[in-house]
Amino acid sequence: MVFSPYFCELFEIKMSVEITQDQWVERFDQLAEKDYVMIDGFLDEATVRSLREQIIAEEEEDRLKTAGIGANDGFQVVRAIRNDKIRWLKRDEENPSAGLFFEKMEEVKALLNRFCFLSLSDFEFHFAHYPQGSFYKRHLDQFKENDNRLITAILYLNDGWHEEDGGLLRIYAEEGPKDIYPLGGRLLLFRSDKLEHEVLPTERDRYSITGWLLHKPAGLGFL
Ligand code: OGA
Ligand code: MN
């Protein structure tokens, strides 16, 4: 079913923006030039709300676990570096909104391969909840011992965000540091091997789906 803009306005349905191929190419140019790009309205408001409600419910059921740092044997929980809570998503999540998110990320992956000459073969994503007071100190996402993560993708799930809420993402771009608001529906893509970043201490619950576009399939023994 196709909703007319009038219908959407009437019922306050915010549709996700359809991004044309030319617009994608423009965004990828920015990714190549500045190492990051932001895409607002990547998913519509209802989908974002449904994902946010799911992560809140899962937190209540104690399904999220304190995140760690390092890959494989180097993995450890260090609360002085990061103290967000996560759950890895499966490809066959029950929530159709997760399915929609995966579908759209498949498209992004294909477009990146086509226009940026990357050879991405997979992705991995987790829910992330930063409770009040939590943060993630300055870091790079690509592991030293494993270069599988090429592009970081973060979809924010928050209902509005203000300066006094803290919790901004600070990226250390070549042009200088820049703070990004974790606004619902906003997708951020950046180079996992190049762009250092940190999550400033948050004053309120902060929700996202965070993950990586991978060179090699996830979960293979040799990674
Ligand atoms: C991460 C991370 C940033 C954010 O999970 O590696 O840096 O804005 N997240 O949530
Ligand atoms: Mn990171």
Short mmCIF file of C-alpha atoms and ligand atoms in Angstrom, two decimals:
data_model
loop_
_atom_site.label_atom_id
_atom_site.label_comp_id
_atom_site.label_asym_id
_atom_site.label_seq_id
_atom_site.Cartn_x
_atom_site.Cartn_y
_atom_site.Cartn_z
CA MET A 1 0.00 0.00 0.00
CA VAL A 2 1.30 3.48 -0.85
CA PHE A 3 0.38 6.30 1.53
CA SER A 4 -0.05 9.74 0.02
CA PRO A 5 1.86 12.54 1.76
CA TYR A 6 -1.51 14.01 2.77
CA PHE A 7 -2.51 10.77 4.48
CA CYS A 8 0.83 10.66 6.27
CA GLU A 9 0.47 14.20 7.53
CA LEU A 10 -3.06 13.51 8.69
CA PHE A 11 -2.04 10.47 10.69
CA GLU A 12 1.43 11.72 11.58
CA ILE A 13 3.17 8.80 9.95
CA LYS A 14 6.71 9.83 9.26
CA MET A 15 7.93 7.85 6.29
CA SER A 16 11.58 7.08 5.83
CA VAL A 17 13.15 9.14 3.10
CA GLU A 18 13.57 7.27 -0.17
CA ILE A 19 17.16 7.82 -1.12
CA THR A 20 17.87 7.89 -4.84
CA GLN A 21 20.94 6.27 -6.32
CA ASP A 22 22.47 9.70 -7.05
CA GLN A 23 21.98 10.70 -3.43
CA TRP A 24 23.68 7.51 -2.27
CA VAL A 25 26.63 8.26 -4.53
CA GLU A 26 26.84 11.75 -2.97
CA ARG A 27 26.84 10.26 0.52
CA PHE A 28 29.49 7.72 -0.38
CA ASP A 29 31.64 10.54 -1.74
CA GLN A 30 31.46 12.11 1.71
CA LEU A 31 32.30 8.77 3.33
CA ALA A 32 35.36 8.49 1.10
CA GLU A 33 36.42 12.09 1.66
CA LYS A 34 35.67 12.61 5.35
CA ASP A 35 35.58 9.00 6.61
CA TYR A 36 31.98 9.36 7.84
CA VAL A 37 28.50 10.17 6.61
CA MET A 38 25.17 10.71 8.36
CA ILE A 39 21.84 9.67 6.86
CA ASP A 40 18.78 11.05 8.62
CA GLY A 41 15.41 9.32 8.28
CA PHE A 42 17.01 6.03 7.24
CA LEU A 43 14.09 4.20 8.88
CA ASP A 44 10.59 5.52 9.52
CA GLU A 45 9.43 6.54 12.98
CA ALA A 46 7.15 3.54 13.60
CA THR A 47 9.97 1.07 12.85
CA VAL A 48 12.37 2.99 15.06
CA ARG A 49 9.80 3.04 17.87
CA SER A 50 9.20 -0.68 17.57
CA LEU A 51 12.95 -1.40 17.81
CA ARG A 52 13.29 0.95 20.78
CA GLU A 53 10.38 -0.73 22.56
CA GLN A 54 11.97 -4.11 21.94
CA ILE A 55 15.30 -3.15 23.44
CA ILE A 56 13.59 -1.58 26.47
CA ALA A 57 11.57 -4.77 27.00
CA GLU A 58 14.69 -6.92 26.64
CA GLU A 59 16.53 -4.80 29.18
CA GLU A 60 13.67 -5.39 31.62
CA GLU A 61 13.99 -9.14 30.99
CA ASP A 62 17.74 -8.86 31.67
CA ARG A 63 18.70 -10.07 28.18
CA LEU A 64 21.36 -7.39 27.60
CA LYS A 65 24.88 -7.99 28.89
CA THR A 66 27.71 -5.61 29.73
CA ALA A 67 29.79 -5.21 26.56
CA GLY A 68 33.48 -5.99 26.32
CA ILE A 69 36.47 -4.89 24.30
CA GLY A 70 38.86 -6.90 22.09
CA ALA A 71 38.24 -9.85 19.79
CA ASN A 72 38.24 -13.58 20.59
CA ASP A 73 40.89 -14.41 23.23
CA GLY A 74 41.57 -10.73 23.82
CA PHE A 75 37.96 -10.13 24.85
CA GLN A 76 37.47 -8.56 28.27
CA VAL A 77 34.94 -6.43 30.12
CA VAL A 78 36.57 -3.16 31.18
CA ARG A 79 34.00 -0.88 32.76
CA ALA A 80 36.44 2.08 32.87
CA ILE A 81 36.53 2.03 29.04
CA ARG A 82 32.96 1.16 28.14
CA ASN A 83 29.90 0.26 30.15
CA ASP A 84 27.05 -0.06 27.68
CA LYS A 85 24.92 -3.20 27.51
CA ILE A 86 24.36 -5.19 24.33
CA ARG A 87 22.66 -8.16 22.71
CA TRP A 88 23.79 -9.51 19.33
CA LEU A 89 20.98 -9.72 16.79
CA LYS A 90 20.20 -12.89 14.84
CA ARG A 91 19.28 -12.75 11.16
CA ASP A 92 15.88 -14.25 11.96
CA GLU A 93 14.70 -11.93 14.71
CA GLU A 94 10.96 -12.21 15.40
CA ASN A 95 10.34 -8.47 15.21
CA PRO A 96 9.56 -7.56 11.56
CA SER A 97 11.17 -4.17 12.20
CA ALA A 98 14.52 -5.93 12.67
CA GLY A 99 13.88 -7.74 9.37
CA LEU A 100 13.25 -4.41 7.66
CA PHE A 101 16.45 -2.99 9.11
CA PHE A 102 18.44 -5.99 7.82
CA GLU A 103 16.84 -5.63 4.38
CA LYS A 104 17.87 -2.00 4.20
CA MET A 105 21.38 -2.80 5.37
CA GLU A 106 21.64 -5.45 2.63
CA GLU A 107 20.88 -2.65 0.17
CA VAL A 108 23.52 -0.38 1.71
CA LYS A 109 26.05 -3.22 1.58
CA ALA A 110 25.33 -3.84 -2.13
CA LEU A 111 25.53 -0.12 -2.92
CA LEU A 112 28.84 0.21 -1.09
CA ASN A 113 30.25 -2.74 -3.01
CA ARG A 114 29.06 -1.27 -6.27
CA PHE A 115 30.01 2.37 -5.85
CA CYS A 116 32.95 2.22 -3.44
CA PHE A 117 34.49 -0.95 -4.89
CA LEU A 118 34.42 -2.65 -1.51
CA SER A 119 34.07 -6.39 -1.08
CA LEU A 120 31.69 -6.57 1.84
CA SER A 121 30.26 -10.04 2.30
CA ASP A 122 28.37 -9.85 5.58
CA PHE A 123 27.38 -7.76 8.56
CA GLU A 124 26.85 -8.12 12.31
CA PHE A 125 24.71 -5.95 14.57
CA HIS A 126 23.84 -5.65 18.23
CA PHE A 127 21.37 -3.68 20.28
CA ALA A 128 23.15 -1.22 22.54
CA HIS A 129 21.77 0.42 25.66
CA TYR A 130 23.80 3.09 27.46
CA PRO A 131 22.16 3.53 30.87
CA GLN A 132 22.45 6.91 32.58
CA GLY A 133 26.11 7.61 33.43
CA SER A 134 27.60 5.23 30.87
CA PHE A 135 30.10 6.03 28.11
CA TYR A 136 32.62 4.50 25.71
CA LYS A 137 36.09 6.06 25.73
CA ARG A 138 37.91 7.07 22.54
CA HIS A 139 38.68 4.06 20.33
CA LEU A 140 38.83 2.58 16.85
CA ASP A 141 36.36 -0.20 15.93
CA GLN A 142 38.69 -2.33 13.85
CA PHE A 143 40.59 -4.81 16.03
CA LYS A 144 44.40 -4.86 15.81
CA GLU A 145 44.44 -8.63 15.39
CA ASN A 146 41.55 -8.79 12.90
CA ASP A 147 40.73 -6.35 10.09
CA ASN A 148 37.35 -7.80 9.19
CA ARG A 149 35.34 -4.74 10.23
CA LEU A 150 35.46 -2.23 7.38
CA ILE A 151 32.50 0.10 7.88
CA THR A 152 30.73 0.88 11.16
CA ALA A 153 26.98 1.44 10.94
CA ILE A 154 24.95 2.85 13.81
CA LEU A 155 21.18 3.36 13.77
CA TYR A 156 20.03 5.50 16.67
CA LEU A 157 16.71 4.66 18.30
CA ASN A 158 16.12 7.59 20.66
CA ASP A 159 12.99 9.68 20.80
CA GLY A 160 14.51 13.18 20.53
CA TRP A 161 17.79 14.28 22.10
CA HIS A 162 18.99 17.50 23.72
CA GLU A 163 22.37 18.91 24.67
CA GLU A 164 21.68 18.42 28.39
CA ASP A 165 21.11 14.70 27.76
CA GLY A 166 24.87 14.26 27.18
CA GLY A 167 25.66 11.01 25.37
CA LEU A 168 26.79 12.63 22.12
CA LEU A 169 29.02 10.66 19.79
CA ARG A 170 32.29 12.57 19.35
CA ILE A 171 34.09 11.66 16.15
CA TYR A 172 37.69 12.70 15.55
CA ALA A 173 37.50 13.52 11.86
CA GLU A 174 40.44 14.94 9.92
CA GLU A 175 38.66 18.28 9.74
CA GLY A 176 38.46 18.29 13.56
CA PRO A 177 36.25 16.79 16.27
CA LYS A 178 32.52 16.77 15.66
CA ASP A 179 29.65 15.86 17.99
CA ILE A 180 26.72 13.87 16.68
CA TYR A 181 23.30 13.68 18.33
CA PRO A 182 21.94 10.12 18.65
CA LEU A 183 18.59 11.00 17.07
CA GLY A 184 16.08 8.27 16.24
CA GLY A 185 16.15 7.14 12.59
CA ARG A 186 19.63 8.57 12.01
CA LEU A 187 22.13 6.18 10.42
CA LEU A 188 25.80 6.92 10.74
CA LEU A 189 28.38 5.18 8.57
CA PHE A 190 32.10 5.53 9.14
CA ARG A 191 35.42 3.85 8.41
CA SER A 192 36.10 1.31 11.16
CA ASP A 193 39.86 1.37 10.51
CA LYS A 194 40.32 5.14 10.49
CA LEU A 195 37.80 7.13 12.48
CA GLU A 196 38.43 7.36 16.21
CA HIS A 197 35.35 8.18 18.25
CA GLU A 198 33.87 8.13 21.74
CA VAL A 199 30.48 8.18 23.43
CA LEU A 200 30.36 10.99 25.98
CA PRO A 201 28.72 10.14 29.34
CA THR A 202 24.98 10.02 28.89
CA GLU A 203 22.47 11.58 31.27
CA ARG A 204 19.58 9.42 30.06
CA ASP A 205 19.00 5.99 28.55
CA ARG A 206 20.50 5.92 25.07
CA TYR A 207 19.51 3.25 22.53
CA SER A 208 20.95 2.14 19.20
CA ILE A 209 21.63 -0.74 16.86
CA THR A 210 25.36 -0.80 16.25
CA GLY A 211 27.33 -3.00 13.94
CA TRP A 212 29.81 -3.57 11.21
CA LEU A 213 29.91 -4.31 7.51
CA LEU A 214 32.42 -7.10 7.15
CA HIS A 215 34.92 -8.19 4.59
CA LYS A 216 34.59 -11.89 5.48
CA PRO A 217 31.46 -13.68 6.74
CA ALA A 218 30.89 -13.35 10.48
CA GLY A 219 31.27 -16.34 12.74
CA LEU A 220 33.80 -18.31 10.73
CA GLY A 221 36.51 -19.89 12.83
CA PHE A 222 39.36 -18.16 11.04
CA LEU A 223 38.19 -14.62 11.86
C1 OGA B 1 30.67 1.25 19.49
C2 OGA B 1 30.49 2.72 19.45
C3 OGA B 1 29.05 4.64 19.23
C4 OGA B 1 27.66 5.12 19.50
O1 OGA B 1 29.74 0.54 19.89
O2 OGA B 1 31.76 0.77 19.09
O3 OGA B 1 31.47 3.40 19.32
O4 OGA B 1 27.36 6.30 19.16
N1 OGA B 1 29.25 3.27 19.50
O5 OGA B 1 26.86 4.36 20.04
MN MN B 2 33.01 2.26 18.31
#
